Amino acid sequence: MLSPVLARADAVEALRSFVQTVQSGRSPFTQVVTAPDGAKKKTSSGEFEFQRPNRFRFDYTKPYEQQIVADGQKVWLYDVDLNQVTVRAFDQVLGSTPAALLAGGNLDRDFTLQADADAGGLQWVQAQPKAKEGQIRQLRVGFRGKELAAIELVDALGQRSRLDFGRFEPNVTLAATRFKFTAPTGADVLQQ
């Protein structure tokens, strides 16, 4: 049996190995956003895909349809109900975010890694963003063995978001078109 210190060190190595060896991935996810006072705020679900470098896609299906697509240059957020697209430069959005951790960026340049206590059947890694001006105060990544299982973050306002991944598929072939976005006809497009 591994000692708790060795098990936690293995979680840091699992993250390093994931970043080095997993070039693409796909997984359904559930996201729970909790207010700073602990009251449950919102639960959503959908599918997440990424392709290194710097391409990712979140397709939210419940409770509202929404797409977030990054092509390496821009990030497109499409709210289906509002028929509205918000476009931002990739560098303005990514920073030290979970997407940066999974889809691009430089792990050692952008984050300080430290093993965290195992909890909920997962081995956790604290990935502290080095950029102090970012919107993320705390970021943790949970692994079940070598499999990505969860990401938890606390933003600058104290709001907690947790994404739980199910059936994560590493190194899948994803069509380049998955990371291209064309605004639907009639949609309002806001450049930021």
C-alpha positions as semicolon CSV with decimal commas, in nm:
position;residue;x (nm);y (nm);z (nm)
1;M;0,000;0,000;0,000
2;L;0,128;0,347;-0,093
3;S;0,187;0,599;0,177
4;P;-0,036;0,911;0,155
5;V;0,269;1,123;0,062
6;L;0,364;0,890;-0,227
7;A;0,003;0,867;-0,346
8;R;-0,022;1,246;-0,355
9;A;0,310;1,274;-0,539
10;D;0,168;1,027;-0,792
11;A;-0,123;1,269;-0,853
12;V;0,122;1,543;-0,958
13;E;0,293;1,293;-1,188
14;A;-0,047;1,189;-1,327
15;L;-0,113;1,552;-1,423
16;R;0,233;1,594;-1,576
17;S;0,190;1,270;-1,771
18;F;-0,158;1,372;-1,884
19;V;-0,031;1,704;-2,021
20;Q;0,263;1,535;-2,197
21;T;0,087;1,231;-2,344
22;V;-0,277;1,325;-2,402
23;Q;-0,300;1,535;-2,717
24;S;-0,679;1,527;-2,748
25;G;-0,975;1,413;-2,549
26;R;-1,350;1,394;-2,521
27;S;-1,580;1,345;-2,226
28;P;-1,931;1,414;-2,107
29;F;-1,931;1,643;-1,805
30;T;-2,148;1,776;-1,528
31;Q;-2,073;2,120;-1,387
32;V;-2,191;2,246;-1,051
33;V;-2,141;2,614;-0,971
34;T;-2,173;2,707;-0,604
35;A;-2,204;3,059;-0,464
36;P;-1,944;3,182;-0,212
37;D;-2,194;3,130;0,073
38;G;-2,221;2,759;-0,017
39;A;-2,570;2,772;-0,167
40;K;-2,597;2,557;-0,479
41;K;-2,635;2,790;-0,770
42;K;-2,651;2,600;-1,097
43;T;-2,599;2,252;-1,242
44;S;-2,533;2,204;-1,612
45;S;-2,407;1,925;-1,834
46;G;-2,276;1,857;-2,179
47;E;-1,971;1,736;-2,369
48;F;-1,612;1,862;-2,360
49;E;-1,350;1,813;-2,633
50;F;-0,997;1,943;-2,676
51;Q;-0,709;1,918;-2,919
52;R;-0,361;2,048;-2,845
53;P;-0,254;2,314;-2,894
54;N;-0,517;2,560;-2,777
55;R;-0,837;2,419;-2,924
56;F;-1,133;2,320;-2,712
57;R;-1,508;2,297;-2,720
58;F;-1,777;2,286;-2,452
59;D;-2,125;2,190;-2,574
60;Y;-2,367;2,257;-2,289
61;T;-2,699;2,080;-2,336
62;K;-2,872;2,120;-1,997
63;P;-3,032;2,327;-1,863
64;Y;-2,965;2,564;-2,157
65;E;-2,789;2,508;-2,486
66;Q;-2,463;2,693;-2,514
67;Q;-2,139;2,640;-2,705
68;I;-1,790;2,762;-2,623
69;V;-1,545;2,701;-2,907
70;A;-1,177;2,797;-2,917
71;D;-0,984;2,775;-3,243
72;G;-0,648;2,894;-3,104
73;Q;-0,707;3,253;-3,217
74;K;-1,054;3,334;-3,086
75;V;-1,302;3,202;-2,834
76;W;-1,666;3,198;-2,943
77;L;-1,949;3,178;-2,688
78;Y;-2,286;3,106;-2,845
79;D;-2,602;3,133;-2,637
80;V;-2,870;2,947;-2,835
81;D;-3,171;3,094;-2,648
82;L;-3,050;3,452;-2,699
83;N;-2,918;3,375;-3,050
84;Q;-2,612;3,573;-2,947
85;V;-2,241;3,512;-3,011
86;T;-1,966;3,676;-2,805
87;V;-1,618;3,669;-2,960
88;R;-1,295;3,734;-2,769
89;A;-0,928;3,705;-2,850
90;F;-0,795;3,369;-2,734
91;D;-0,516;3,523;-2,523
92;Q;-0,763;3,744;-2,332
93;V;-0,977;3,450;-2,230
94;L;-0,745;3,158;-2,171
95;G;-0,495;3,275;-1,909
96;S;-0,459;3,031;-1,621
97;T;-0,790;2,853;-1,676
98;P;-0,883;2,484;-1,674
99;A;-0,889;2,495;-2,054
100;A;-0,532;2,630;-2,054
101;L;-0,430;2,347;-1,826
102;L;-0,587;2,079;-2,047
103;A;-0,563;2,213;-2,402
104;G;-0,257;2,431;-2,412
105;G;-0,035;2,659;-2,220
106;N;0,282;2,559;-2,044
107;L;0,217;2,370;-1,723
108;D;0,533;2,474;-1,539
109;R;0,533;2,831;-1,672
110;D;0,166;2,898;-1,589
111;F;0,107;2,693;-1,271
112;T;0,272;2,592;-0,945
113;L;0,182;2,227;-0,878
114;Q;0,139;2,070;-0,539
115;A;-0,015;1,743;-0,429
116;D;-0,337;1,782;-0,234
117;A;-0,517;1,540;-0,002
118;D;-0,706;1,254;-0,163
119;A;-1,081;1,300;-0,137
120;G;-1,392;1,141;-0,284
121;G;-1,195;0,852;-0,431
122;L;-0,975;1,089;-0,632
123;Q;-0,612;1,197;-0,613
124;W;-0,601;1,577;-0,626
125;V;-0,339;1,821;-0,752
126;Q;-0,339;2,188;-0,662
127;A;-0,249;2,390;-0,974
128;Q;-0,197;2,743;-0,848
129;P;-0,197;2,999;-1,132
130;K;0,125;3,202;-1,131
131;A;-0,049;3,503;-1,286
132;K;-0,187;3,701;-0,992
133;E;-0,414;3,925;-1,200
134;G;-0,622;3,635;-1,337
135;Q;-0,980;3,544;-1,253
136;I;-0,886;3,209;-1,094
137;R;-0,784;3,201;-0,727
138;Q;-0,756;2,827;-0,690
139;L;-0,756;2,534;-0,932
140;R;-0,754;2,164;-0,848
141;V;-0,743;1,865;-1,080
142;G;-0,865;1,521;-0,971
143;F;-0,749;1,190;-1,116
144;R;-0,873;0,837;-1,074
145;G;-0,544;0,659;-1,134
146;K;-0,420;0,820;-1,458
147;E;-0,769;0,912;-1,580
148;L;-0,888;1,272;-1,563
149;A;-1,194;1,274;-1,337
150;A;-1,264;1,629;-1,216
151;I;-1,159;1,992;-1,213
152;E;-1,251;2,230;-0,936
153;L;-1,186;2,603;-0,936
154;V;-1,255;2,904;-0,719
155;D;-1,277;3,237;-0,899
156;A;-1,178;3,584;-0,777
157;L;-1,529;3,637;-0,632
158;G;-1,519;3,312;-0,431
159;Q;-1,758;3,121;-0,660
160;R;-1,673;2,749;-0,683
161;S;-1,714;2,551;-1,006
162;R;-1,664;2,178;-1,029
163;L;-1,660;1,979;-1,351
164;D;-1,691;1,602;-1,320
165;F;-1,591;1,405;-1,627
166;G;-1,736;1,067;-1,717
167;R;-1,587;0,813;-1,959
168;F;-1,295;1,038;-2,054
169;E;-1,155;0,926;-2,392
170;P;-0,788;1,025;-2,436
171;N;-0,615;1,075;-2,770
172;V;-0,929;1,047;-2,982
173;T;-0,936;1,164;-3,342
174;L;-1,135;1,487;-3,362
175;A;-1,220;1,661;-3,688
176;A;-1,064;2,007;-3,725
177;T;-1,413;2,140;-3,795
178;R;-1,507;2,069;-3,430
179;F;-1,295;2,373;-3,337
180;K;-1,426;2,613;-3,600
181;F;-1,729;2,827;-3,533
182;T;-1,958;2,999;-3,778
183;A;-2,223;3,227;-3,632
184;P;-2,575;3,114;-3,720
185;T;-2,766;3,333;-3,965
186;G;-2,939;3,614;-3,779
187;A;-2,734;3,581;-3,459
188;D;-2,614;3,897;-3,287
189;V;-2,231;3,891;-3,286
190;L;-2,051;4,094;-3,018
191;Q;-1,675;4,144;-3,050
192;Q;-1,497;4,204;-2,718
